[in-house]
Amino acid sequence: MLPYGRQSIDQSDIDAVTAVLSGDWLTTGPQVTAFEADLAAVTGAACTVVSNGTAALHTAYAAAGIGPGDVVLMPPMTFVATAATAIARGATVRFCDIDPRTATIDPNAAAALVDDATRAVVCVDYAGHPGDYDRLREVTDAHDVTLVSDAAHAIGSLYKGRPVGSLADLTTFSFFPTKNLTTAEGGAVAALDASHHTRAQRFRTHGLIRDPRQLRDSDEGGWHQEVAELGLNYRLPDVLCALGRSQLSRLDSFKARRARLFERYGVGLAGLPGVGLPARHGDVDPLWHLYAIRVHDGRRREVYERMRAAGIGVQVNYLPVYWHPVFADAGYRRGLCPEAEAFYGEQLSLPLYADLGDADQDRVIETLWTILG
Ligand SMILES: *Cc1c(COP(=O)(O)O)cnc(C)c1O
């Protein structure tokens, strides 16, 4: 089965990992700080690496001080973790509809929903296409709320020439194998504000403070470390940070290959009846994570099944978050975000990854023409 997404691992990645495996550190060591510095150069903000993208969201919400009584506004067209981690902080999630052209949060809808209880607005850079950050910033500035970006899809993407990571107060990344780069499991939090960054660094390691100048009991002894705000163990091991650094050095080639495949899909599928192809705003330069088409006329399920039967591992991203039974049981009703629900009803992700060859991609295109042409 041709997958919809998969990692690209070459000899340089393998060499980077084996070099660290036989060294002194397996977990927190010099590769962690080096990977964080490399990420800062790509994202334009101070970075904290963590054990996965879900941990990154949890850490970002904690760094923003989100807790019980706070409302976090987010689009439902995302992976359930965007909401689950806000709820894990004790917050209430409110869903905001999407702009159907990009499947990212609609800034006008967000402006209409933000109120005094809102503590954060989350933008999910769906498929790698950045949301409209300038418009979202107007909304969050007017209400003094934190702008968070779930950029699990979008490391390496640009918005008006600025890198994802430098656009929101806090930005999270995932390095799961299907994403734009991988550390097997891994993630990161980029923070523009120094106090957010310090809080994220502490949250990753139990909230522990070691710096003598920051201690409340500075006279306890050389062994002393203390916790002022609770954290968890969300560390990313040195071995995986070495893989991350190697992968990051290949990011430009990943971006170029994915852009080329995106373009080839556009040419190969032009004129195919009954489908909508992904749109791109003129002011963004995405590192495309998904190739998300819309299959009209109620034929998405049929196309999904016939593609899978042909050995092509298409995928659907995503079930609107509040359609999951756990949200339905909590009182969220269908119909809340009509654009997101309509998008879900037609969405299909075609195979897209750096190592996808032209011949395999041509087979995807030909199979779609056979079904719908
Ligand atoms: C993958 C993903 C996550 C979770 O990342 P993990 O590394 O799998 O924990 C969160 N949000 C979105 C939009 C994702 O695609």
CSV table of C-alpha atoms and ligand atoms in Angstrom, one decimal:
chain,number,residue,atom,x,y,z
A,1,MET,CA,0.0,0.0,0.0
A,2,LEU,CA,1.3,3.4,-1.0
A,3,PRO,CA,1.1,5.4,2.2
A,4,TYR,CA,-0.4,9.0,2.4
A,5,GLY,CA,2.7,10.1,4.3
A,6,ARG,CA,6.0,8.7,5.5
A,7,GLN,CA,9.4,9.6,6.7
A,8,SER,CA,12.5,10.1,4.6
A,9,ILE,CA,15.6,8.7,6.3
A,10,ASP,CA,19.0,8.7,4.5
A,11,GLN,CA,22.5,7.6,5.5
A,12,SER,CA,23.3,11.0,7.0
A,13,ASP,CA,20.4,10.6,9.4
A,14,ILE,CA,21.5,7.1,10.4
A,15,ASP,CA,25.1,8.3,10.9
A,16,ALA,CA,23.9,11.2,13.1
A,17,VAL,CA,22.0,8.8,15.4
A,18,THR,CA,24.7,6.2,15.7
A,19,ALA,CA,27.3,8.8,16.6
A,20,VAL,CA,25.3,9.9,19.6
A,21,LEU,CA,24.3,6.4,20.6
A,22,SER,CA,27.9,5.4,21.4
A,23,GLY,CA,28.6,8.7,23.2
A,24,ASP,CA,28.1,9.8,26.9
A,25,TRP,CA,24.5,11.1,26.8
A,26,LEU,CA,21.4,9.3,25.7
A,27,THR,CA,18.9,11.7,26.9
A,28,THR,CA,19.4,15.4,28.0
A,29,GLY,CA,22.9,16.4,26.6
A,30,PRO,CA,24.5,18.7,24.1
A,31,GLN,CA,22.2,17.6,21.2
A,32,VAL,CA,19.2,19.0,22.9
A,33,THR,CA,20.6,22.6,23.1
A,34,ALA,CA,22.0,22.3,19.6
A,35,PHE,CA,18.7,21.1,18.1
A,36,GLU,CA,16.9,24.0,19.9
A,37,ALA,CA,19.4,26.5,18.5
A,38,ASP,CA,18.9,25.0,15.0
A,39,LEU,CA,15.2,25.2,15.3
A,40,ALA,CA,15.4,28.8,16.5
A,41,ALA,CA,17.2,29.6,13.3
A,42,VAL,CA,14.5,28.1,11.2
A,43,THR,CA,11.5,29.3,13.2
A,44,GLY,CA,12.7,32.8,14.3
A,45,ALA,CA,11.8,32.2,18.0
A,46,ALA,CA,13.4,30.5,21.0
A,47,CYS,CA,12.5,26.8,21.1
A,48,THR,CA,12.0,24.1,23.6
A,49,VAL,CA,12.0,20.5,22.3
A,50,VAL,CA,9.6,18.0,23.9
A,51,SER,CA,8.6,14.4,23.5
A,52,ASN,CA,5.9,14.8,20.9
A,53,GLY,CA,3.5,17.3,19.3
A,54,THR,CA,0.8,16.6,21.9
A,55,ALA,CA,3.3,17.4,24.7
A,56,ALA,CA,4.2,20.6,22.8
A,57,LEU,CA,0.6,21.8,22.9
A,58,HIS,CA,0.2,20.9,26.6
A,59,THR,CA,3.5,22.8,27.3
A,60,ALA,CA,2.4,25.8,25.2
A,61,TYR,CA,-0.9,26.1,27.0
A,62,ALA,CA,0.9,25.8,30.4
A,63,ALA,CA,3.4,28.4,29.4
A,64,ALA,CA,0.5,30.7,28.5
A,65,GLY,CA,-0.9,30.2,32.0
A,66,ILE,CA,-4.1,28.6,30.7
A,67,GLY,CA,-6.1,27.0,33.4
A,68,PRO,CA,-9.6,26.4,34.8
A,69,GLY,CA,-12.1,29.0,33.8
A,70,ASP,CA,-10.3,30.0,30.6
A,71,VAL,CA,-11.8,29.5,27.2
A,72,VAL,CA,-9.5,28.5,24.3
A,73,LEU,CA,-10.9,29.2,20.9
A,74,MET,CA,-9.8,26.8,18.1
A,75,PRO,CA,-11.0,25.4,14.7
A,76,PRO,CA,-12.5,21.9,14.8
A,77,MET,CA,-10.6,21.0,11.6
A,78,THR,CA,-7.6,19.6,13.5
A,79,PHE,CA,-6.3,16.5,15.3
A,80,VAL,CA,-8.0,15.9,18.6
A,81,ALA,CA,-4.8,16.7,20.6
A,82,THR,CA,-5.2,20.4,20.0
A,83,ALA,CA,-8.4,20.3,22.1
A,84,ALA,CA,-7.5,17.5,24.5
A,85,THR,CA,-4.4,19.3,25.9
A,86,ALA,CA,-6.4,22.5,26.6
A,87,ILE,CA,-8.9,20.4,28.4
A,88,ALA,CA,-6.1,18.7,30.3
A,89,ARG,CA,-5.2,22.2,31.6
A,90,GLY,CA,-8.7,22.6,32.9
A,91,ALA,CA,-9.8,25.0,30.2
A,92,THR,CA,-13.0,25.0,28.1
A,93,VAL,CA,-12.7,24.6,24.4
A,94,ARG,CA,-14.9,26.7,22.1
A,95,PHE,CA,-14.9,25.8,18.4
A,96,CYS,CA,-14.7,28.5,15.6
A,97,ASP,CA,-15.4,27.8,12.0
A,98,ILE,CA,-12.8,27.7,9.2
A,99,ASP,CA,-12.2,29.6,6.0
A,100,PRO,CA,-13.2,26.9,3.5
A,101,ARG,CA,-10.5,28.0,1.0
A,102,THR,CA,-7.6,27.0,3.3
A,103,ALA,CA,-9.4,25.1,6.2
A,104,THR,CA,-7.7,27.4,8.7
A,105,ILE,CA,-9.5,29.4,11.3
A,106,ASP,CA,-11.7,32.2,9.9
A,107,PRO,CA,-10.5,35.4,11.5
A,108,ASN,CA,-13.9,37.0,11.1
A,109,ALA,CA,-15.6,34.1,12.9
A,110,ALA,CA,-12.9,34.3,15.6
A,111,ALA,CA,-13.5,38.1,16.1
A,112,ALA,CA,-17.2,37.4,16.5
A,113,LEU,CA,-16.6,34.7,19.2
A,114,VAL,CA,-13.8,36.2,21.3
A,115,ASP,CA,-15.1,37.4,24.7
A,116,ASP,CA,-13.8,38.2,28.2
A,117,ALA,CA,-13.4,34.6,29.1
A,118,THR,CA,-11.2,33.8,26.1
A,119,ARG,CA,-7.6,33.3,27.1
A,120,ALA,CA,-6.2,32.0,23.8
A,121,VAL,CA,-7.0,31.7,20.1
A,122,VAL,CA,-5.4,28.8,18.3
A,123,CYS,CA,-4.6,28.8,14.6
A,124,VAL,CA,-3.9,25.4,13.0
A,125,ASP,CA,-1.8,25.7,9.9
A,126,TYR,CA,-3.8,23.0,8.1
A,127,ALA,CA,-1.9,21.0,5.4
A,128,GLY,CA,1.1,23.4,5.9
A,129,HIS,CA,-0.7,26.5,4.7
A,130,PRO,CA,-0.3,29.3,7.4
A,131,GLY,CA,-3.5,30.9,8.7
A,132,ASP,CA,-4.1,34.6,8.3
A,133,TYR,CA,-1.8,35.7,11.2
A,134,ASP,CA,-2.0,39.5,10.6
A,135,ARG,CA,-5.8,39.4,10.9
A,136,LEU,CA,-5.7,37.0,13.9
A,137,ARG,CA,-3.2,39.3,15.6
A,138,GLU,CA,-5.6,42.2,15.3
A,139,VAL,CA,-8.3,40.0,17.0
A,140,THR,CA,-6.0,38.8,19.8
A,141,ASP,CA,-4.5,42.3,20.4
A,142,ALA,CA,-7.9,43.9,20.7
A,143,HIS,CA,-8.9,41.4,23.5
A,144,ASP,CA,-5.5,40.9,25.1
A,145,VAL,CA,-5.5,37.1,24.5
A,146,THR,CA,-2.6,34.8,23.6
A,147,LEU,CA,-2.2,33.7,20.0
A,148,VAL,CA,-1.2,30.1,19.7
A,149,SER,CA,-0.2,28.3,16.6
A,150,ASP,CA,-0.6,24.5,16.2
A,151,ALA,CA,2.0,24.2,13.4
A,152,ALA,CA,2.3,20.4,13.5
A,153,HIS,CA,1.9,20.5,9.7
A,154,ALA,CA,3.8,23.6,9.0
A,155,ILE,CA,7.5,23.8,10.0
A,156,GLY,CA,9.3,25.5,7.1
A,157,SER,CA,6.3,27.4,5.9
A,158,LEU,CA,6.4,31.2,5.4
A,159,TYR,CA,3.7,33.9,5.8
A,160,LYS,CA,4.5,37.2,4.1
A,161,GLY,CA,8.1,36.1,4.1
A,162,ARG,CA,8.1,35.4,7.9
A,163,PRO,CA,8.7,31.8,9.2
A,164,VAL,CA,6.0,29.9,11.0
A,165,GLY,CA,7.2,30.0,14.6
A,166,SER,CA,7.7,33.8,14.6
A,167,LEU,CA,4.0,34.6,13.9
A,168,ALA,CA,2.1,33.6,17.1
A,169,ASP,CA,3.1,34.1,20.8
A,170,LEU,CA,3.5,30.3,21.1
A,171,THR,CA,3.9,27.8,18.2
A,172,THR,CA,4.0,24.1,18.5
A,173,PHE,CA,5.5,21.5,16.1
A,174,SER,CA,5.3,17.7,15.8
A,175,PHE,CA,8.0,15.5,14.5
A,176,PHE,CA,5.9,12.3,14.0
A,177,PRO,CA,7.1,10.3,11.0
A,178,THR,CA,4.3,11.5,8.7
A,179,LYS,CA,5.1,15.2,9.4
A,180,ASN,CA,7.5,17.4,7.4
A,181,LEU,CA,10.5,16.2,9.4
A,182,THR,CA,10.8,13.5,12.0
A,183,THR,CA,12.5,12.4,15.2
A,184,ALA,CA,10.3,9.3,15.4
A,185,GLU,CA,8.3,10.9,18.3
A,186,GLY,CA,9.1,14.5,19.1
A,187,GLY,CA,7.9,18.1,19.1
A,188,ALA,CA,8.8,21.6,19.9
A,189,VAL,CA,7.4,24.9,21.3
A,190,ALA,CA,8.6,28.2,19.9
A,191,ALA,CA,8.0,31.2,22.1
A,192,LEU,CA,8.4,34.9,21.2
A,193,ASP,CA,8.3,36.1,24.8
A,194,ALA,CA,11.2,35.3,27.2
A,195,SER,CA,8.9,34.5,30.1
A,196,HIS,CA,6.9,32.0,27.9
A,197,HIS,CA,10.1,30.4,26.9
A,198,THR,CA,11.3,30.0,30.5
A,199,ARG,CA,8.0,28.5,31.6
A,200,ALA,CA,8.1,26.0,28.6
A,201,GLN,CA,11.6,25.0,29.5
A,202,ARG,CA,10.6,24.3,33.1
A,203,PHE,CA,7.3,22.6,32.3
A,204,ARG,CA,9.2,20.1,30.2
A,205,THR,CA,11.2,18.9,33.2
A,206,HIS,CA,8.8,18.7,36.2
A,207,GLY,CA,8.9,22.5,36.7
A,208,LEU,CA,12.4,22.1,38.3
A,209,ILE,CA,14.4,25.2,39.0
A,210,ARG,CA,18.2,24.9,39.4
A,211,ASP,CA,19.4,28.4,38.7
A,212,PRO,CA,20.5,29.7,42.2
A,213,ARG,CA,19.2,33.2,41.3
A,214,GLN,CA,15.7,31.9,40.8
A,215,LEU,CA,15.5,29.7,43.9
A,216,ARG,CA,13.2,30.7,46.8
A,217,ASP,CA,15.5,28.8,49.3
A,218,SER,CA,18.9,29.8,47.9
A,219,ASP,CA,20.8,28.7,51.0
A,220,GLU,CA,19.7,25.1,51.1
A,221,GLY,CA,22.9,23.6,49.7
A,222,GLY,CA,24.5,22.8,46.4
A,223,TRP,CA,22.1,19.8,45.7
A,224,HIS,CA,19.0,21.9,46.0
A,225,GLN,CA,16.4,22.3,43.2
A,226,GLU,CA,12.8,23.2,43.6
A,227,VAL,CA,9.4,23.4,41.9
A,228,ALA,CA,7.4,26.5,42.0
A,229,GLU,CA,4.9,25.5,39.2
A,230,LEU,CA,4.2,21.9,38.4
A,231,GLY,CA,5.5,20.4,35.2
A,232,LEU,CA,5.9,16.9,33.7
A,233,ASN,CA,8.6,14.8,32.0
A,234,TYR,CA,8.3,15.8,28.4
A,235,ARG,CA,12.0,15.5,27.5
A,236,LEU,CA,13.2,14.6,24.0
A,237,PRO,CA,16.3,12.4,24.2
A,238,ASP,CA,19.7,13.4,22.8
A,239,VAL,CA,19.6,10.5,20.3
A,240,LEU,CA,16.4,11.8,18.8
A,241,CYS,CA,17.7,15.4,18.8
A,242,ALA,CA,20.6,14.3,16.7
A,243,LEU,CA,18.1,12.8,14.2
A,244,GLY,CA,16.2,16.1,14.3
A,245,ARG,CA,19.2,18.2,13.5
A,246,SER,CA,20.1,15.9,10.6
A,247,GLN,CA,16.5,16.1,9.3
A,248,LEU,CA,16.4,19.9,9.8
A,249,SER,CA,19.5,20.2,7.6
A,250,ARG,CA,17.4,18.5,4.8
A,251,LEU,CA,14.3,20.6,5.3
A,252,ASP,CA,15.0,22.8,2.2
A,253,SER,CA,15.1,19.6,0.0
A,254,PHE,CA,12.0,18.3,1.6
A,255,LYS,CA,10.2,21.5,0.9
A,256,ALA,CA,11.4,21.6,-2.8
A,257,ARG,CA,10.3,18.0,-3.4
A,258,ARG,CA,6.9,18.5,-1.7
A,259,ALA,CA,6.4,21.7,-3.7
A,260,ARG,CA,7.2,19.9,-6.9
A,261,LEU,CA,4.7,17.1,-6.1
A,262,PHE,CA,2.1,19.6,-5.2
A,263,GLU,CA,2.6,21.3,-8.6
A,264,ARG,CA,2.5,17.9,-10.4
A,265,TYR,CA,-0.8,17.0,-8.7
A,266,GLY,CA,-2.2,20.4,-9.9
A,267,VAL,CA,-1.3,19.7,-13.5
A,268,GLY,CA,-2.3,16.0,-13.4
A,269,LEU,CA,-5.7,16.6,-11.8
A,270,ALA,CA,-6.6,19.8,-13.7
A,271,GLY,CA,-10.0,19.3,-15.3
A,272,LEU,CA,-10.9,16.2,-13.3
A,273,PRO,CA,-14.7,16.5,-12.8
A,274,GLY,CA,-16.2,16.5,-9.3
A,275,VAL,CA,-13.1,17.5,-7.3
A,276,GLY,CA,-11.8,20.7,-5.8
A,277,LEU,CA,-8.0,21.1,-5.6
A,278,PRO,CA,-6.2,22.9,-2.7
A,279,ALA,CA,-5.9,26.6,-2.9
A,280,ARG,CA,-3.0,28.7,-1.8
A,281,HIS,CA,-3.0,32.4,-0.9
A,282,GLY,CA,-0.6,34.6,-2.7
A,283,ASP,CA,1.2,35.8,0.5
A,284,VAL,CA,2.2,32.4,1.8
A,285,ASP,CA,5.0,29.9,0.9
A,286,PRO,CA,3.9,26.6,2.4
A,287,LEU,CA,5.9,23.5,3.1
A,288,TRP,CA,3.1,21.3,2.1
A,289,HIS,CA,2.3,18.5,4.6
A,290,LEU,CA,-1.0,17.3,3.0
A,291,TYR,CA,-2.4,17.3,-0.5
A,292,ALA,CA,-6.1,17.8,0.5
A,293,ILE,CA,-8.7,17.5,-2.2
A,294,ARG,CA,-12.4,17.8,-1.9
A,295,VAL,CA,-14.5,15.1,-3.6
A,296,HIS,CA,-18.0,16.6,-4.5
A,297,ASP,CA,-21.3,14.9,-5.2
A,298,GLY,CA,-21.3,12.7,-2.2
A,299,ARG,CA,-18.6,10.4,-3.7
A,300,ARG,CA,-15.8,10.8,-1.1
A,301,ARG,CA,-16.4,7.5,0.6
A,302,GLU,CA,-16.6,5.6,-2.8
A,303,VAL,CA,-13.3,7.3,-3.9
A,304,TYR,CA,-11.7,6.5,-0.6
A,305,GLU,CA,-12.6,2.8,-0.8
A,306,ARG,CA,-11.7,2.4,-4.5
A,307,MET,CA,-8.3,4.1,-4.0
A,308,ARG,CA,-7.5,1.9,-1.0
A,309,ALA,CA,-8.6,-1.2,-3.0
A,310,ALA,CA,-6.1,0.0,-5.7
A,311,GLY,CA,-3.3,0.0,-3.1
A,312,ILE,CA,-3.3,3.8,-2.6
A,313,GLY,CA,-3.4,4.7,1.1
A,314,VAL,CA,-5.5,7.9,1.0
A,315,GLN,CA,-6.6,9.4,4.3
A,316,VAL,CA,-9.2,11.7,5.7
A,317,ASN,CA,-8.0,14.7,7.8
A,318,TYR,CA,-10.0,15.3,10.0
A,319,LEU,CA,-13.2,14.3,11.7
A,320,PRO,CA,-14.4,17.7,13.2
A,321,VAL,CA,-13.1,17.4,16.8
A,322,TYR,CA,-16.5,17.9,18.4
A,323,TRP,CA,-17.9,14.9,16.4
A,324,HIS,CA,-15.8,12.6,18.6
A,325,PRO,CA,-18.2,10.9,21.1
A,326,VAL,CA,-16.3,12.4,24.1
A,327,PHE,CA,-17.3,15.9,22.9
A,328,ALA,CA,-20.8,14.9,21.9
A,329,ASP,CA,-21.3,13.4,25.4
A,330,ALA,CA,-20.1,16.8,26.9
A,331,GLY,CA,-22.9,18.6,25.0
A,332,TYR,CA,-21.2,19.8,21.8
A,333,ARG,CA,-23.8,19.6,19.0
A,334,ARG,CA,-23.4,18.9,15.3
A,335,GLY,CA,-24.0,22.0,13.1
A,336,LEU,CA,-21.7,24.2,15.2
A,337,CYS,CA,-19.2,24.9,12.4
A,338,PRO,CA,-20.9,24.3,9.1
A,339,GLU,CA,-17.9,25.1,6.9
A,340,ALA,CA,-15.7,22.6,8.8
A,341,GLU,CA,-18.4,19.9,8.6
A,342,ALA,CA,-18.9,20.4,4.9
A,343,PHE,CA,-15.1,20.3,4.4
A,344,TYR,CA,-14.9,17.1,6.4
A,345,GLY,CA,-17.7,15.6,4.3
A,346,GLU,CA,-15.6,15.9,1.1
A,347,GLN,CA,-12.0,15.9,2.2
A,348,LEU,CA,-9.4,13.3,1.0
A,349,SER,CA,-5.6,13.4,1.5
A,350,LEU,CA,-3.6,12.0,-1.4
A,351,PRO,CA,-0.1,10.5,-0.9
A,352,LEU,CA,2.5,13.3,-0.3
A,353,TYR,CA,6.0,12.8,1.1
A,354,ALA,CA,9.5,13.7,0.0
A,355,ASP,CA,10.4,10.2,-1.2
A,356,LEU,CA,7.2,9.8,-3.3
A,357,GLY,CA,8.4,9.1,-6.8
A,358,ASP,CA,7.0,10.5,-10.0
A,359,ALA,CA,5.8,7.1,-11.2
A,360,ASP,CA,3.9,6.3,-8.0
A,361,GLN,CA,2.4,9.8,-8.1
A,362,ASP,CA,1.3,9.3,-11.7
A,363,ARG,CA,-0.4,6.1,-10.6
A,364,VAL,CA,-2.4,8.0,-8.0
A,365,ILE,CA,-3.4,10.6,-10.6
A,366,GLU,CA,-4.4,7.9,-13.2
A,367,THR,CA,-6.4,6.0,-10.6
A,368,LEU,CA,-8.4,9.1,-9.7
A,369,TRP,CA,-9.1,9.7,-13.4
A,370,THR,CA,-10.3,6.1,-13.8
A,371,ILE,CA,-12.7,6.6,-10.9
A,372,LEU,CA,-14.0,10.1,-11.6
A,373,GLY,CA,-13.0,10.9,-15.2
B,1,LIG,C1,0.2,15.3,14.5
B,1,LIG,C2,-0.6,16.4,15.1
B,1,LIG,C3,-0.6,16.7,16.5
B,1,LIG,C4,0.0,15.8,17.5
B,1,LIG,O1,1.4,15.5,17.3
B,1,LIG,P1,2.0,14.2,17.9
B,1,LIG,O2,3.5,14.3,17.7
B,1,LIG,O3,1.4,13.0,17.1
B,1,LIG,O4,1.6,14.1,19.4
B,1,LIG,C5,-1.3,17.8,16.9
B,1,LIG,N1,-1.9,18.6,16.1
B,1,LIG,C6,-1.9,18.4,14.7
B,1,LIG,C7,-2.7,19.3,13.8
B,1,LIG,C8,-1.3,17.3,14.2
B,1,LIG,O5,-1.3,17.0,12.9
